[in-house]
Amino acid sequence: MAVEQLNSRPMAEVKRFGSSGSEQIPEWAWRVLASPGGGPLRYRDGLFWAAGQPIGRIEQGIIRFNISSGDPSTEYYRSIGGAHFHERSAVAYAMTSLDTPVYHHYLRQFATENHDILVVDVGGGDGRNALPWLRWGFMRVVMVDSTAAALYRFRARVFAENPEWLQRLVLIECDARMLPLAHDVADRVLAIESLYYLNEDYEKGLAQCHRVMRPRARLFLSDRSYEGALLARLLYHGGVGAMLETARSQEMWDGEDRTRVRTRFFLRQELHELVAAQGFQIVETGGISALSLLLSFLSKSGRLGLQSDAYLPAVHQLLIDLGNTGCCSRCHVVIAAK
Ligand SMILES: C[S@@+](CC[C@H](N)C(=O)[O-])C[C@H]1O[C@@H](n2cnc3c(N)ncnc32)[C@H](O)[C@@H]1O
């Protein structure tokens, strides 16, 4: 059963000439791709073309659209080789090890029974939130990110562990401000801790999510809260002085010294208003507890108390529960319908 038939909407189709490299991506990808921003796209002899210009290529199974240089968040992630959540997940009390089960719990509820839907993970990093969709049997998962290095690592891992999943996965290097997907194709879109890197262009990223979504499709959004930003600066990026600087300037800086990158954060109401302004209807809200920040900080200095590893399952459950009931979140979670 093809989802597009259910909705009787014509899907985009890339005009293809020649096949060089095109066999490296699943056939269904050609029906959802478009030029960055949603316009017509051509594929000729190994290159993508739009408006007569070469704009991308397929390289070792990854679709790579040219991204203009100079954007600080893109440059930052490229300078560190992309997100490294997979490596960090080996550390029991690393923030990703604590937050990932919370995200997967949310996503299980956010998923549909129909596995033919198109799932798009925007700024998916090294794949921690795309992976469960493949594990659950979803047939069409697109993950986009501006750092190819992380996409290559994710692809290599999937190839090593479950090579047949590559038929259900499409990886695209691109800018979240200009998604290279057709209008109205996605049924579930996730943008988890990625759009806040766009700063003043945050709304552009949200608008792109809205554009690629089918009517009544759903968006799962997680973005940094104001208190999450204050806590992160206090504990990780400069202490009390840095925390007060963020409160005063309303600017958040991640990373250290020369590799710092500015990011955005939100009051809950402010984020809800931004989401509504893009035409979304908010259907559910929650959060990612700030406790994960504190726990990972204490873990680094060996102050978690005795036998902390034995408590991990209980800690995971507590963090899942606090997602719904807690009031100090490091990220706001919003589920919204188009
Ligand atoms: C904190 S990581 C989150 C990764 C993933 N969503 C997760 O939860 O594991 C932020 C991600 O946003 C990506 N990113 C930053 N700016 C971007 C942009 N302009 N377009 C696409 N992705 C971007 C980074 O490369 C990075 O992988």
Short mmCIF file of C-alpha atoms and ligand atoms in Angstrom, two decimals:
data_model
loop_
_atom_site.label_atom_id
_atom_site.label_comp_id
_atom_site.label_asym_id
_atom_site.label_seq_id
_atom_site.Cartn_x
_atom_site.Cartn_y
_atom_site.Cartn_z
CA MET A 1 0.00 0.00 0.00
CA ALA A 2 1.58 3.28 -1.06
CA VAL A 3 0.83 6.19 1.23
CA GLU A 4 0.68 8.60 -1.70
CA GLN A 5 -2.20 6.62 -3.13
CA LEU A 6 -4.09 6.90 0.15
CA ASN A 7 -3.90 10.65 -0.07
CA SER A 8 -4.29 10.77 -3.85
CA ARG A 9 -1.69 13.53 -4.05
CA PRO A 10 0.85 13.41 -6.86
CA MET A 11 4.37 12.96 -5.54
CA ALA A 12 7.36 14.77 -6.95
CA GLU A 13 9.62 12.81 -9.22
CA VAL A 14 13.19 13.77 -10.01
CA LYS A 15 13.88 13.79 -13.74
CA ARG A 16 16.66 11.28 -14.18
CA PHE A 17 19.07 10.90 -17.09
CA GLY A 18 21.76 8.24 -16.86
CA SER A 19 22.25 6.14 -13.78
CA SER A 20 25.77 6.81 -12.57
CA GLY A 21 25.57 6.57 -8.78
CA SER A 22 21.77 6.62 -8.72
CA GLU A 23 21.60 2.93 -7.83
CA GLN A 24 23.26 3.71 -4.48
CA ILE A 25 20.05 5.08 -2.99
CA PRO A 26 16.67 3.35 -2.61
CA GLU A 27 14.26 3.72 -5.51
CA TRP A 28 11.57 5.40 -3.36
CA ALA A 29 13.92 8.32 -2.67
CA TRP A 30 13.44 9.60 -6.23
CA ARG A 31 9.76 10.25 -5.54
CA VAL A 32 10.35 12.51 -2.54
CA LEU A 33 13.49 14.44 -3.50
CA ALA A 34 13.33 18.00 -4.83
CA SER A 35 15.84 20.80 -5.12
CA PRO A 36 16.64 22.55 -1.80
CA GLY A 37 13.51 24.52 -0.93
CA GLY A 38 11.22 22.25 -2.95
CA GLY A 39 11.70 23.21 -6.62
CA PRO A 40 12.29 20.97 -9.64
CA LEU A 41 15.36 18.76 -9.60
CA ARG A 42 17.21 16.84 -12.27
CA TYR A 43 19.77 14.08 -11.97
CA ARG A 44 22.16 13.70 -14.84
CA ASP A 45 25.20 11.42 -14.90
CA GLY A 46 26.04 11.56 -11.24
CA LEU A 47 25.07 15.16 -10.51
CA PHE A 48 21.93 16.90 -9.26
CA TRP A 49 20.92 20.00 -11.22
CA ALA A 50 18.53 22.87 -10.55
CA ALA A 51 18.07 26.01 -12.66
CA GLY A 52 20.84 24.77 -14.96
CA GLN A 53 23.43 24.59 -12.16
CA PRO A 54 25.04 21.50 -10.57
CA ILE A 55 23.93 21.51 -6.94
CA GLY A 56 24.85 18.12 -5.54
CA ARG A 57 25.86 14.51 -6.05
CA ILE A 58 25.59 11.04 -4.60
CA GLU A 59 28.70 9.88 -2.82
CA GLN A 60 29.02 6.43 -1.25
CA GLY A 61 25.29 6.19 -0.68
CA ILE A 62 24.88 9.72 0.73
CA ILE A 63 23.03 12.43 -1.17
CA ARG A 64 25.14 15.55 -0.83
CA PHE A 65 23.73 18.97 -1.71
CA ASN A 66 26.14 21.90 -1.80
CA ILE A 67 25.86 24.07 1.31
CA SER A 68 27.15 27.61 1.19
CA SER A 69 30.02 28.04 3.65
CA GLY A 70 30.14 30.61 6.39
CA ASP A 71 27.21 29.53 8.53
CA PRO A 72 28.66 29.29 12.08
CA SER A 73 26.58 26.32 13.27
CA THR A 74 27.31 24.29 10.16
CA GLU A 75 30.99 25.19 10.38
CA TYR A 76 31.06 24.33 14.08
CA TYR A 77 29.61 20.85 13.58
CA ARG A 78 31.89 20.24 10.60
CA SER A 79 34.91 21.27 12.66
CA ILE A 80 34.11 18.60 15.26
CA GLY A 81 33.22 15.91 12.70
CA GLY A 82 29.48 16.12 13.42
CA ALA A 83 27.44 14.84 16.35
CA HIS A 84 29.07 12.01 18.31
CA PHE A 85 26.12 10.70 20.30
CA HIS A 86 26.86 7.10 19.37
CA GLU A 87 30.31 7.16 20.94
CA ARG A 88 28.98 9.03 24.00
CA SER A 89 26.22 6.47 24.49
CA ALA A 90 28.86 4.04 25.80
CA VAL A 91 29.07 6.23 28.96
CA ALA A 92 26.20 5.33 31.30
CA TYR A 93 25.56 8.82 32.69
CA ALA A 94 26.46 10.85 29.59
CA MET A 95 23.62 13.21 28.72
CA THR A 96 22.81 11.35 25.52
CA SER A 97 22.64 7.99 27.35
CA LEU A 98 20.11 9.53 29.73
CA ASP A 99 18.06 11.48 27.17
CA THR A 100 17.95 8.95 24.32
CA PRO A 101 15.58 6.53 26.13
CA VAL A 102 13.31 9.51 26.87
CA TYR A 103 13.28 10.49 23.19
CA HIS A 104 12.64 6.90 22.11
CA HIS A 105 9.74 6.66 24.54
CA TYR A 106 8.24 9.85 23.09
CA LEU A 107 8.86 8.66 19.52
CA ARG A 108 7.18 5.30 20.12
CA GLN A 109 3.99 7.19 20.96
CA PHE A 110 4.56 9.62 18.10
CA ALA A 111 4.92 6.74 15.56
CA THR A 112 2.01 5.35 13.55
CA GLU A 113 0.83 1.79 13.01
CA ASN A 114 1.28 2.24 9.28
CA HIS A 115 4.94 1.51 8.55
CA ASP A 116 4.75 2.83 4.96
CA ILE A 117 4.70 6.47 6.03
CA LEU A 118 7.58 8.83 5.26
CA VAL A 119 9.58 9.79 8.36
CA VAL A 120 11.99 12.74 8.14
CA ASP A 121 14.60 13.47 10.80
CA VAL A 122 15.88 17.04 10.40
CA GLY A 123 19.39 17.62 11.77
CA GLY A 124 19.54 13.95 12.68
CA GLY A 125 23.25 13.98 13.62
CA ASP A 126 24.67 10.47 13.87
CA GLY A 127 21.31 8.78 13.84
CA ARG A 128 20.26 8.07 17.42
CA ASN A 129 16.63 9.08 16.72
CA ALA A 130 16.42 7.67 13.17
CA LEU A 131 17.57 4.26 14.37
CA PRO A 132 14.44 3.26 16.33
CA TRP A 133 12.21 3.86 13.27
CA LEU A 134 14.32 1.36 11.30
CA ARG A 135 14.23 -1.06 14.22
CA TRP A 136 10.42 -0.73 14.42
CA GLY A 137 10.12 -1.63 10.73
CA PHE A 138 9.36 1.76 9.14
CA MET A 139 9.94 1.49 5.41
CA ARG A 140 10.96 5.04 4.47
CA VAL A 141 13.20 7.04 6.79
CA VAL A 142 14.98 10.17 5.57
CA MET A 143 17.63 11.74 7.76
CA VAL A 144 19.14 15.09 6.83
CA ASP A 145 22.05 16.90 8.42
CA SER A 146 24.55 19.55 7.41
CA THR A 147 27.56 17.42 8.44
CA ALA A 148 28.31 14.56 6.08
CA ALA A 149 30.86 12.99 8.46
CA ALA A 150 28.11 12.02 10.92
CA LEU A 151 25.92 10.68 8.10
CA TYR A 152 28.79 8.50 6.84
CA ARG A 153 29.39 7.10 10.32
CA PHE A 154 25.70 6.30 10.74
CA ARG A 155 25.52 4.64 7.31
CA ALA A 156 28.63 2.55 8.05
CA ARG A 157 27.09 1.37 11.32
CA VAL A 158 23.81 0.39 9.68
CA PHE A 159 25.73 -1.33 6.87
CA ALA A 160 27.79 -3.32 9.38
CA GLU A 161 24.88 -4.34 11.59
CA ASN A 162 21.76 -4.45 9.38
CA PRO A 163 22.72 -3.89 5.73
CA GLU A 164 19.15 -4.61 4.53
CA TRP A 165 17.94 -1.51 6.42
CA LEU A 166 19.77 0.67 3.88
CA GLN A 167 16.84 0.05 1.51
CA ARG A 168 14.65 1.89 4.01
CA LEU A 169 17.03 4.74 4.79
CA VAL A 170 17.98 7.85 2.83
CA LEU A 171 20.75 10.11 4.15
CA ILE A 172 21.06 13.67 2.87
CA GLU A 173 23.64 16.35 3.54
CA CYS A 174 21.85 19.69 3.28
CA ASP A 175 20.87 22.82 5.17
CA ALA A 176 17.72 22.63 7.28
CA ARG A 177 16.78 26.09 5.96
CA MET A 178 16.28 24.55 2.49
CA LEU A 179 15.14 20.95 2.70
CA PRO A 180 15.63 19.09 -0.60
CA LEU A 181 12.26 17.39 -0.35
CA ALA A 182 9.03 17.90 -2.25
CA HIS A 183 6.04 19.66 -0.70
CA ASP A 184 3.53 17.59 1.30
CA VAL A 185 5.41 14.29 1.40
CA ALA A 186 6.27 13.62 5.04
CA ASP A 187 3.96 12.03 7.59
CA ARG A 188 6.19 12.36 10.65
CA VAL A 189 8.95 14.98 10.99
CA LEU A 190 11.39 15.13 13.90
CA ALA A 191 13.64 18.09 14.62
CA ILE A 192 15.38 17.18 17.85
CA GLU A 193 17.83 19.70 19.29
CA SER A 194 18.76 20.82 15.79
CA LEU A 195 16.74 23.87 14.74
CA TYR A 196 17.96 26.04 17.61
CA TYR A 197 21.36 26.06 15.91
CA LEU A 198 19.75 28.19 13.17
CA ASN A 199 19.37 31.13 15.60
CA GLU A 200 17.60 33.99 13.75
CA ASP A 201 16.75 31.54 10.93
CA TYR A 202 14.90 29.23 13.33
CA GLU A 203 11.57 30.15 11.73
CA LYS A 204 12.97 29.23 8.29
CA GLY A 205 13.73 25.73 9.57
CA LEU A 206 10.24 25.42 11.05
CA ALA A 207 8.68 26.66 7.81
CA GLN A 208 10.58 23.99 5.86
CA CYS A 209 9.30 21.29 8.20
CA HIS A 210 5.78 22.60 7.61
CA ARG A 211 6.28 22.72 3.84
CA VAL A 212 7.37 19.09 3.48
CA MET A 213 4.60 17.77 5.72
CA ARG A 214 1.35 16.37 4.38
CA PRO A 215 -1.85 17.89 5.73
CA ARG A 216 -2.49 16.45 9.21
CA ALA A 217 1.08 15.13 9.43
CA ARG A 218 2.87 15.63 12.74
CA LEU A 219 6.03 17.35 13.89
CA PHE A 220 8.10 16.37 16.94
CA LEU A 221 10.16 19.32 18.07
CA SER A 222 12.67 19.56 20.90
CA ASP A 223 14.51 22.81 21.52
CA ARG A 224 16.50 24.29 24.35
CA SER A 225 14.73 26.08 27.19
CA TYR A 226 15.93 29.27 28.84
CA GLU A 227 16.75 27.48 32.10
CA GLY A 228 18.43 24.69 30.13
CA ALA A 229 20.69 27.32 28.57
CA LEU A 230 21.47 28.91 31.97
CA LEU A 231 22.28 25.54 33.53
CA ALA A 232 24.45 24.46 30.59
CA ARG A 233 26.50 27.65 30.84
CA LEU A 234 26.77 27.37 34.62
CA LEU A 235 27.91 23.76 34.62
CA TYR A 236 29.70 23.32 31.33
CA HIS A 237 30.54 26.58 29.65
CA GLY A 238 32.03 29.10 32.06
CA GLY A 239 30.41 28.99 35.51
CA VAL A 240 28.37 31.67 37.27
CA GLY A 241 29.80 34.56 35.24
CA ALA A 242 28.85 32.85 31.97
CA MET A 243 25.39 32.00 33.29
CA LEU A 244 24.76 35.65 34.18
CA GLU A 245 26.15 36.79 30.87
CA THR A 246 23.56 34.60 29.10
CA ALA A 247 20.81 35.99 31.33
CA ARG A 248 21.92 39.55 30.58
CA SER A 249 22.66 39.25 26.85
CA GLN A 250 20.09 36.57 26.05
CA GLU A 251 22.86 34.86 24.07
CA MET A 252 23.82 31.23 24.53
CA TRP A 253 27.23 29.90 23.63
CA ASP A 254 28.02 26.19 23.37
CA GLY A 255 31.46 24.67 23.13
CA GLU A 256 34.79 25.95 24.30
CA ASP A 257 36.89 29.01 23.44
CA ARG A 258 37.67 29.06 19.73
CA THR A 259 35.10 26.42 18.83
CA ARG A 260 32.19 28.22 20.51
CA VAL A 261 28.91 28.39 18.66
CA ARG A 262 25.91 30.61 19.38
CA THR A 263 22.54 28.91 19.73
CA ARG A 264 19.00 29.97 20.49
CA PHE A 265 16.81 29.11 23.49
CA PHE A 266 13.15 29.69 24.27
CA LEU A 267 10.66 30.37 26.98
CA ARG A 268 7.88 27.79 26.69
CA GLN A 269 5.24 30.30 25.63
CA GLU A 270 7.58 31.93 23.14
CA LEU A 271 8.25 28.59 21.43
CA HIS A 272 4.56 27.73 21.33
CA GLU A 273 3.80 31.06 19.67
CA LEU A 274 6.53 30.54 17.06
CA VAL A 275 5.19 27.10 16.22
CA ALA A 276 1.62 28.37 15.95
CA ALA A 277 2.76 31.29 13.78
CA GLN A 278 4.00 28.80 11.15
CA GLY A 279 0.49 27.36 10.86
CA PHE A 280 0.96 24.36 13.17
CA GLN A 281 -1.58 23.28 15.73
CA ILE A 282 0.04 22.17 18.99
CA VAL A 283 -1.39 18.84 20.09
CA GLU A 284 0.89 17.89 22.97
CA THR A 285 3.74 19.34 25.00
CA GLY A 286 6.38 17.94 27.32
CA GLY A 287 10.05 18.29 28.08
CA ILE A 288 13.47 16.75 28.55
CA SER A 289 14.28 16.98 32.24
CA ALA A 290 17.16 19.20 33.32
CA LEU A 291 18.17 16.37 35.66
CA SER A 292 20.09 14.73 32.80
CA LEU A 293 22.36 17.79 32.66
CA LEU A 294 22.98 17.63 36.40
CA LEU A 295 23.50 13.86 36.44
CA SER A 296 26.03 13.94 33.60
CA PHE A 297 27.86 16.82 35.29
CA LEU A 298 28.04 14.95 38.62
CA SER A 299 29.11 11.79 36.83
CA LYS A 300 32.13 13.56 35.35
CA SER A 301 33.32 14.52 38.81
CA GLY A 302 32.54 11.09 40.32
CA ARG A 303 29.79 12.39 42.62
CA LEU A 304 26.82 10.16 41.72
CA GLY A 305 27.04 8.09 44.88
CA LEU A 306 27.57 4.38 45.31
CA GLN A 307 26.36 1.83 42.74
CA SER A 308 24.96 4.48 40.43
CA ASP A 309 25.15 2.12 37.43
CA ALA A 310 22.81 -0.31 39.18
CA TYR A 311 20.22 2.47 39.43
CA LEU A 312 20.29 3.23 35.69
CA PRO A 313 16.99 1.54 34.72
CA ALA A 314 15.22 3.41 37.53
CA VAL A 315 16.88 6.68 36.50
CA HIS A 316 15.75 6.17 32.89
CA GLN A 317 12.18 5.59 34.04
CA LEU A 318 12.31 8.66 36.27
CA LEU A 319 13.50 10.82 33.36
CA ILE A 320 10.75 9.42 31.11
CA ASP A 321 8.14 10.25 33.78
CA LEU A 322 9.59 13.74 34.30
CA GLY A 323 9.22 14.36 30.55
CA ASN A 324 5.50 14.61 31.19
CA THR A 325 5.31 15.79 34.78
CA GLY A 326 8.53 17.75 35.44
CA CYS A 327 8.70 21.51 35.47
CA CYS A 328 12.43 22.14 34.98
CA SER A 329 13.24 21.03 31.45
CA ARG A 330 16.47 21.55 29.59
CA CYS A 331 14.49 21.25 26.33
CA HIS A 332 10.86 21.95 25.53
CA VAL A 333 9.10 19.22 23.57
CA VAL A 334 6.26 20.17 21.24
CA ILE A 335 4.17 17.84 19.11
CA ALA A 336 2.29 19.73 16.46
CA ALA A 337 -0.01 18.93 13.55
CA LYS A 338 -0.03 20.65 10.16
C1 LIG B 1 22.74 18.55 19.05
S1 LIG B 1 22.86 17.75 17.49
C2 LIG B 1 21.34 16.84 17.48
C3 LIG B 1 21.40 15.64 16.55
C4 LIG B 1 20.13 14.76 16.57
N1 LIG B 1 18.94 15.48 16.24
C5 LIG B 1 19.98 14.04 17.88
O1 LIG B 1 19.10 14.38 18.66
O2 LIG B 1 20.75 13.11 18.09
C6 LIG B 1 22.52 19.07 16.36
C7 LIG B 1 22.60 18.64 14.90
O3 LIG B 1 22.11 19.72 14.08
C8 LIG B 1 22.89 19.71 12.90
N2 LIG B 1 22.78 21.03 12.27
C9 LIG B 1 23.27 22.22 12.73
N3 LIG B 1 22.99 23.20 11.84
C10 LIG B 1 22.33 22.62 10.82
C11 LIG B 1 21.77 23.11 9.60
N4 LIG B 1 21.88 24.39 9.27
N5 LIG B 1 21.15 22.24 8.78
C12 LIG B 1 21.06 20.92 9.10
N6 LIG B 1 21.56 20.41 10.24
C13 LIG B 1 22.18 21.24 11.09
C14 LIG B 1 24.29 19.40 13.37
O4 LIG B 1 25.13 18.98 12.33
C15 LIG B 1 24.01 18.33 14.42
O5 LIG B 1 24.05 17.05 13.89
#
